[in-house]
PDB file of C-alpha atoms in Angstrom:
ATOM      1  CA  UNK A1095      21.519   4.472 -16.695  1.00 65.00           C
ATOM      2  CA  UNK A1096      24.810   4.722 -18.996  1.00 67.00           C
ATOM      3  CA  UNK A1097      26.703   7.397 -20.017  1.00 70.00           C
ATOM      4  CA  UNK A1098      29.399   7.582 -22.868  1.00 69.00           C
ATOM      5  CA  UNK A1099      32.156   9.495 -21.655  1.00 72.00           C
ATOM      6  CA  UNK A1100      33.734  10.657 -23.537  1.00 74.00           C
ATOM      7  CA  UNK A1101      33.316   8.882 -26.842  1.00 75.00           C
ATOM      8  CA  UNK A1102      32.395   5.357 -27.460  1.00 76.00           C
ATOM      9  CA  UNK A1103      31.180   3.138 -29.365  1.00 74.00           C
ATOM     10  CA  UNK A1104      28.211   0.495 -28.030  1.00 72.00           C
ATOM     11  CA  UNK A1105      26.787  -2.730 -29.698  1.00 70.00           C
ATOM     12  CA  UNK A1106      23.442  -4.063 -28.823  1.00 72.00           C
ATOM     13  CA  UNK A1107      22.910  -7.833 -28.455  1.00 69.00           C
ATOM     14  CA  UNK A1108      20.368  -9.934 -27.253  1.00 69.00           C
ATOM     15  CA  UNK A1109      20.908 -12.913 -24.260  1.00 61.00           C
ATOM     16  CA  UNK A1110      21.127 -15.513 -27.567  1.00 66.00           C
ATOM     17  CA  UNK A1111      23.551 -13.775 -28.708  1.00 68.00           C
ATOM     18  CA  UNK A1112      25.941 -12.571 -25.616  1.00 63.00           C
ATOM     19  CA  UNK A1113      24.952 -16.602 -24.694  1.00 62.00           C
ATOM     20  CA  UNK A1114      26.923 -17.873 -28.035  1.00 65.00           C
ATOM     21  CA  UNK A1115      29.630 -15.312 -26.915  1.00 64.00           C
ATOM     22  CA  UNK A1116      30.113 -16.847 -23.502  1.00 64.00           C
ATOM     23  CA  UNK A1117      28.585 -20.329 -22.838  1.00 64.00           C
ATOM     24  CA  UNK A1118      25.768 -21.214 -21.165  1.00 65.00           C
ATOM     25  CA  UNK A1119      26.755 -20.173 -17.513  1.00 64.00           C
ATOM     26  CA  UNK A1120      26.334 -16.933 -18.696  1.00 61.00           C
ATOM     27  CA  UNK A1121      22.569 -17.461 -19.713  1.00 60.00           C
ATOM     28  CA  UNK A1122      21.991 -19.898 -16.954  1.00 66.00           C
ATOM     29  CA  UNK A1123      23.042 -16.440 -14.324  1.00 65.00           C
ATOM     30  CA  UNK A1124      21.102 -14.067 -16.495  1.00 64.00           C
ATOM     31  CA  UNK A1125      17.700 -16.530 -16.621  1.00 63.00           C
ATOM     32  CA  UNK A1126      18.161 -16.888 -12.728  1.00 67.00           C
ATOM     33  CA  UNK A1127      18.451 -13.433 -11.919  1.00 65.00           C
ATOM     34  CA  UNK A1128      15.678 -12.557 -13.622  1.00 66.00           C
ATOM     35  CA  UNK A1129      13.825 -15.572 -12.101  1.00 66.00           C
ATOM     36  CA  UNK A1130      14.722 -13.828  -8.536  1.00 66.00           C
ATOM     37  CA  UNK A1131      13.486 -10.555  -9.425  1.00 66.00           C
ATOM     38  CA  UNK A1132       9.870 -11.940 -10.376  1.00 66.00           C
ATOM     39  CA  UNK A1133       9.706 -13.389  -7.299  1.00 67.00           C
ATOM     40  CA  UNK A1134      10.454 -11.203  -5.176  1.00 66.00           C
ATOM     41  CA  UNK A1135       8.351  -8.517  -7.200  1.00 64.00           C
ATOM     42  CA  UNK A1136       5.351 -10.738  -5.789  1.00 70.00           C
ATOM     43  CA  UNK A1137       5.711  -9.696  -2.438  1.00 68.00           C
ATOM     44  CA  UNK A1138       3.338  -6.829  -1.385  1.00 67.00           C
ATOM     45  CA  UNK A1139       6.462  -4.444  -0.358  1.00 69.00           C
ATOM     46  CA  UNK A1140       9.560  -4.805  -2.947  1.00 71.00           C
ATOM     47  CA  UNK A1141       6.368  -4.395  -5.084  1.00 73.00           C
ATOM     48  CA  UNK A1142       6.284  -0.832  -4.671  1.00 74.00           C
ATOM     49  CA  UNK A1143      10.410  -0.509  -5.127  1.00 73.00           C
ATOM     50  CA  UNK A1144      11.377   0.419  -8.601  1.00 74.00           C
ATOM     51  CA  UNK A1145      12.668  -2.448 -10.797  1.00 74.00           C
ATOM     52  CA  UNK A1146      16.086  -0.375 -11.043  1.00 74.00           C
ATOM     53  CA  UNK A1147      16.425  -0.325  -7.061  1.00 73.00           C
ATOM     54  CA  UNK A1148      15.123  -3.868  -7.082  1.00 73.00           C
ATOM     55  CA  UNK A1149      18.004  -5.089  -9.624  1.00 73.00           C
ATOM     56  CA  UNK A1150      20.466  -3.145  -7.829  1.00 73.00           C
ATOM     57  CA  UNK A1151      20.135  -4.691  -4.280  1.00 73.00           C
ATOM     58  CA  UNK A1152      18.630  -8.021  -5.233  1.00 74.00           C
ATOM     59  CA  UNK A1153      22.161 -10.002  -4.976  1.00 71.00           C
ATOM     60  CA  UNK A1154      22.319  -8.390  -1.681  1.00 77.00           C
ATOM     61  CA  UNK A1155      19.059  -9.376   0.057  1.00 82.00           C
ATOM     62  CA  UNK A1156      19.297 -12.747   1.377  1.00 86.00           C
ATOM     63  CA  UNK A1157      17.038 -14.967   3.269  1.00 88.00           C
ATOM     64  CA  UNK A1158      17.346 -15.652   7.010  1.00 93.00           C
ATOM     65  CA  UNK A1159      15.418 -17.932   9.310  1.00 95.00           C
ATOM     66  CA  UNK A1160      14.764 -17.835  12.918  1.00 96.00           C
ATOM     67  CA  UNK A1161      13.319 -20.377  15.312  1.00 96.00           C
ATOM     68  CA  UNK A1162      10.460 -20.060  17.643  1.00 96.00           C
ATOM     69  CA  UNK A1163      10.990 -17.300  20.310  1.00 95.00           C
ATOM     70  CA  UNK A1164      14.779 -16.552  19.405  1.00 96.00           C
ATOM     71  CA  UNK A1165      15.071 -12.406  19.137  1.00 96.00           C
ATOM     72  CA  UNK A1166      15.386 -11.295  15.769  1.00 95.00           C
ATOM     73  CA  UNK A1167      16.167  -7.169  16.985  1.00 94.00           C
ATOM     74  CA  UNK A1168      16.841  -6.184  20.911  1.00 94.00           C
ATOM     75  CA  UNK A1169      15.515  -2.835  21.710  1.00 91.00           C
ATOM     76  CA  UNK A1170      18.540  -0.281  22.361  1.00 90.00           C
ATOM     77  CA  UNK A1171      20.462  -2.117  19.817  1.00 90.00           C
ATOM     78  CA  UNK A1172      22.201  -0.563  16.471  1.00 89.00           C
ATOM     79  CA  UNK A1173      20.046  -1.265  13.574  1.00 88.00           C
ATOM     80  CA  UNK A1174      21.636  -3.141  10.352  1.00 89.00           C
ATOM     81  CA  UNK A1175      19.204  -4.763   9.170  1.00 90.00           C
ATOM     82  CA  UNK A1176      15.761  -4.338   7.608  1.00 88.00           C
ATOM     83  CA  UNK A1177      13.415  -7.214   7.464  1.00 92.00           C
ATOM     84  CA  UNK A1178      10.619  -8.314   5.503  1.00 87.00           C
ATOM     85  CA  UNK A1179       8.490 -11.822   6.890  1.00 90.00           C
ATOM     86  CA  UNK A1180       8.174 -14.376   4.326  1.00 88.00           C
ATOM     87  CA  UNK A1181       6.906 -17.071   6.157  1.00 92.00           C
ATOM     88  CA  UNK A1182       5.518 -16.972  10.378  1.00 95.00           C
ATOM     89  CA  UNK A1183       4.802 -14.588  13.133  1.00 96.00           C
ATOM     90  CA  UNK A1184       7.134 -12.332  15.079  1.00 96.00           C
ATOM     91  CA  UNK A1185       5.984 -10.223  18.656  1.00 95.00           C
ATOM     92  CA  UNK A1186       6.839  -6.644  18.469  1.00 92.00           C
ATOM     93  CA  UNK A1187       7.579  -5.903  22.217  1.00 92.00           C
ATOM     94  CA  UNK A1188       8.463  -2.197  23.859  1.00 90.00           C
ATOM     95  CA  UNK A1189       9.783  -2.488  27.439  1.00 91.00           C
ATOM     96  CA  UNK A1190       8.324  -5.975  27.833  1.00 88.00           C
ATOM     97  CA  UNK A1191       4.946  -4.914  26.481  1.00 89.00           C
ATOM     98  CA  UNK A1192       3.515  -6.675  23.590  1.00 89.00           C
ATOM     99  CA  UNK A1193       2.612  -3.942  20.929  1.00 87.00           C
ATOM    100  CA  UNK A1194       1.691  -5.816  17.845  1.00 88.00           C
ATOM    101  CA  UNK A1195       2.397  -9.349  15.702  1.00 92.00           C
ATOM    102  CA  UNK A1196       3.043  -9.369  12.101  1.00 91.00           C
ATOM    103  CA  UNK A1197       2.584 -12.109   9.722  1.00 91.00           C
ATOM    104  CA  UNK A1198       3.745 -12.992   6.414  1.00 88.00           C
ATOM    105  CA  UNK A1199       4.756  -9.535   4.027  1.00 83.00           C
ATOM    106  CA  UNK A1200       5.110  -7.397   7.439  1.00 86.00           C
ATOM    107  CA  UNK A1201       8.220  -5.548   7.486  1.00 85.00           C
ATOM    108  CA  UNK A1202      10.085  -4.022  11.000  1.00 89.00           C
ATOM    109  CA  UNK A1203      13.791  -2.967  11.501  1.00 87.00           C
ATOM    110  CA  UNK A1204      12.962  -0.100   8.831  1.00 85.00           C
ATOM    111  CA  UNK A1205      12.989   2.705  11.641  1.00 81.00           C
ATOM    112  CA  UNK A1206      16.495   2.686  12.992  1.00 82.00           C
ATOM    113  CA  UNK A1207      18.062   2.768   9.440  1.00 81.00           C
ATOM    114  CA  UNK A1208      15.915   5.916   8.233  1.00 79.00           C
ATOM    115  CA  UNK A1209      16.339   7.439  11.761  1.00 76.00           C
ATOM    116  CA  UNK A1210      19.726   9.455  12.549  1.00 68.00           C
ATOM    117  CA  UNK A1211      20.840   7.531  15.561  1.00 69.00           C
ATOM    118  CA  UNK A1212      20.135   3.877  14.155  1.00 78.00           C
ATOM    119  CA  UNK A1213      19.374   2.241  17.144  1.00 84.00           C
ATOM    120  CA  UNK A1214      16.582  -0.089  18.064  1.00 87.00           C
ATOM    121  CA  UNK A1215      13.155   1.082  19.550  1.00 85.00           C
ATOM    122  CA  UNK A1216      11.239  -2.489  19.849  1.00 90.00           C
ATOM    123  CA  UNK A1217      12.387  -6.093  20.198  1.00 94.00           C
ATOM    124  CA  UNK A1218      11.523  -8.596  17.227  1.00 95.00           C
ATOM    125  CA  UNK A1219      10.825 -11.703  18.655  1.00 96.00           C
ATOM    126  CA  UNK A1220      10.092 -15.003  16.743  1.00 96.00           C
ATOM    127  CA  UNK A1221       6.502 -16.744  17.857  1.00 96.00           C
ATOM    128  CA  UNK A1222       6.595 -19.756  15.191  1.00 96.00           C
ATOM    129  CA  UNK A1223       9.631 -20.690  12.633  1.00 96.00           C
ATOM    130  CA  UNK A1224      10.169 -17.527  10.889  1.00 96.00           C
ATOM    131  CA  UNK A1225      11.721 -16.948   7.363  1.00 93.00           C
ATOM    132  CA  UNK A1226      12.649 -12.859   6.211  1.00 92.00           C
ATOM    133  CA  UNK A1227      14.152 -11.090   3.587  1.00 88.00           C
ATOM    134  CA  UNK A1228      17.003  -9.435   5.008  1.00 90.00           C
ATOM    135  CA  UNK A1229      18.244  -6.111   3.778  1.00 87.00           C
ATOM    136  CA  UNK A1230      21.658  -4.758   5.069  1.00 87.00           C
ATOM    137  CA  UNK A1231      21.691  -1.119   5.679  1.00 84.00           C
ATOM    138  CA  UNK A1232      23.991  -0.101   2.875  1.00 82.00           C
ATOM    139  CA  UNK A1233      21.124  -1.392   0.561  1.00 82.00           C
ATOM    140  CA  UNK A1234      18.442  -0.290   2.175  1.00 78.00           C
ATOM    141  CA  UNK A1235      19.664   3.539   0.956  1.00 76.00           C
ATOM    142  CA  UNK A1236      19.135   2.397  -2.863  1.00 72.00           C
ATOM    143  CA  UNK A1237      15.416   2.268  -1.882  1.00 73.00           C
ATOM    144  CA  UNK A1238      14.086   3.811   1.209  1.00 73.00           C
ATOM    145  CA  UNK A1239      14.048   7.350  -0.280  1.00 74.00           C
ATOM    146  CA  UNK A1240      11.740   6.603  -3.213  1.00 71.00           C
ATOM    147  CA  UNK A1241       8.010   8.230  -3.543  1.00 73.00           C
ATOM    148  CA  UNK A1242       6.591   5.370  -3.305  1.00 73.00           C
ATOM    149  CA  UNK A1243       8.091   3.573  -0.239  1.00 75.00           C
ATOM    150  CA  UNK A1244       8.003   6.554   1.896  1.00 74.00           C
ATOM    151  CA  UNK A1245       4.404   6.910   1.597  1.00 77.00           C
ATOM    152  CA  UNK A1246       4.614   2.691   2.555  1.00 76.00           C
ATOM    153  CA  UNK A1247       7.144   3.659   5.544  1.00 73.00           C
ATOM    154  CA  UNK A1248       4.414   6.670   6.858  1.00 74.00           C
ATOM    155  CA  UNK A1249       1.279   4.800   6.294  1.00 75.00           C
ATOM    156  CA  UNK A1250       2.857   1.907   8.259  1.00 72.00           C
ATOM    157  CA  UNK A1251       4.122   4.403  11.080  1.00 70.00           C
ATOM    158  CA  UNK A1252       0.641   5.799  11.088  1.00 69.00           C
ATOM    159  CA  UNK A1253      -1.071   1.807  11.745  1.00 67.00           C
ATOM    160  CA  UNK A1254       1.533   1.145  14.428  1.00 66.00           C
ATOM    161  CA  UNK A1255       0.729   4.427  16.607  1.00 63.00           C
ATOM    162  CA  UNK A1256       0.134   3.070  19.833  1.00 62.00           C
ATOM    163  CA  UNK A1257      -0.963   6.026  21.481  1.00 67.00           C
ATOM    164  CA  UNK A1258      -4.337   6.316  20.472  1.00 70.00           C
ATOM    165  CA  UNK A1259      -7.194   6.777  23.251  1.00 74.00           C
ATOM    166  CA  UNK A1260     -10.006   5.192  23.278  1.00 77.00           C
ATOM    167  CA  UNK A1261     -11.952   7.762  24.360  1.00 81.00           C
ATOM    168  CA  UNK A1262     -10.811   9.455  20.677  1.00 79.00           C
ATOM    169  CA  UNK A1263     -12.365   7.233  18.912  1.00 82.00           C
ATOM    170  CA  UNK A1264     -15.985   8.162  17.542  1.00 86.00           C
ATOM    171  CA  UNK A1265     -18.802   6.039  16.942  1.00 86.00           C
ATOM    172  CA  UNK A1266     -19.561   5.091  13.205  1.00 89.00           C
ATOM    173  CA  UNK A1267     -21.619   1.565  12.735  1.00 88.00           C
ATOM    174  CA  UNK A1268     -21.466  -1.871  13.906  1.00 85.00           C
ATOM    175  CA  UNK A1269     -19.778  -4.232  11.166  1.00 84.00           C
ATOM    176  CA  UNK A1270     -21.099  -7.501  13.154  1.00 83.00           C
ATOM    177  CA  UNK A1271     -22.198  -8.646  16.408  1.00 83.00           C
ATOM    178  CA  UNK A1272     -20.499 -11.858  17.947  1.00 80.00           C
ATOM    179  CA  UNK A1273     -22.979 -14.627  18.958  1.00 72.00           C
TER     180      UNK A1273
END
């Protein structure tokens, strides 16, 4: 959003146009950032972030890759980070137990940066070559308090409850038997 404070005066142009003004470096930037928010729109999550939250911390998320069982996050330690897998399989781990893997679109690291006290409740471990998005704290604020990816950051709290019983769970209908 602008504002004119307190007077101005503002010409529209289109990317032709500001193009002629200022080469071709200047279209060549403008086609490419565009190019990197359609791409990243295609992944399930910054899906769901507005396109005005997505343009402001798109120069800012970069990619990172980690090799087969190197530790991504240590428990206990300060989150900075949000991730979001691209590309292989990480172990979520709580005191040396194995809670859950997640696969390609999975995000973790999310919890310490909306949380007061920012630090670490699971190690990240990589089980195959991994590649995330990476999202810095200081952009993760332009985001994390929108409608939309709150209800994403409580419906995936609500999946990764491990404290269900199984002796709470009821009955409803088999969906196969194994042979």
């Amino acid at each position: 959003d602008l504002m004119a404070y307190p007077d101005c005066l503002v010409f529209e142009s289109n990317l032709d146009e500001i193009s002629g003004y200022f080469g071709d470096v200047f279209r060549t930037s403008t086609l490419n950032f565009l190019h990197k928010v359609k791409k990243m729109q295609k992944n399930s999550f910054l899906s769901k972030i507005s396109d005005n939250s997505l343009k402001r911390i798109i120069d800012h998320i970069k990619k990172e890759r980690f090799t087969a069982g190197q530790k991504i996050i240590e428990e206990g330690t300060e989150g900075k980070k949000m991730y979001i897998i691209i590309k292989g399989i990480v172990r979520v781990s709580k005191n040396d137990v194995m809670l859950r893997d997640l696969e390609k679109n999975s995000f973790f690291g999310e919890i310490a940066l909306l949380n007061a006290n920012k630090t670490r409740t699971a190690t990240v471990t990589a089980l195959t070559d991994v590649t995330c998005f990476a999202i810095h704290a200081k952009e993760f604020k332009y985001f994390a308090y929108e409608d939309t990816i709150q209800k994403v950051f409580k419906e995936a709290q609500a999946l990764r409850n491990d404290t269900i019983e199984l002796s709470k769970l009821h009955f409803i209908k088999d969906i196969g038997k194994g042979k």
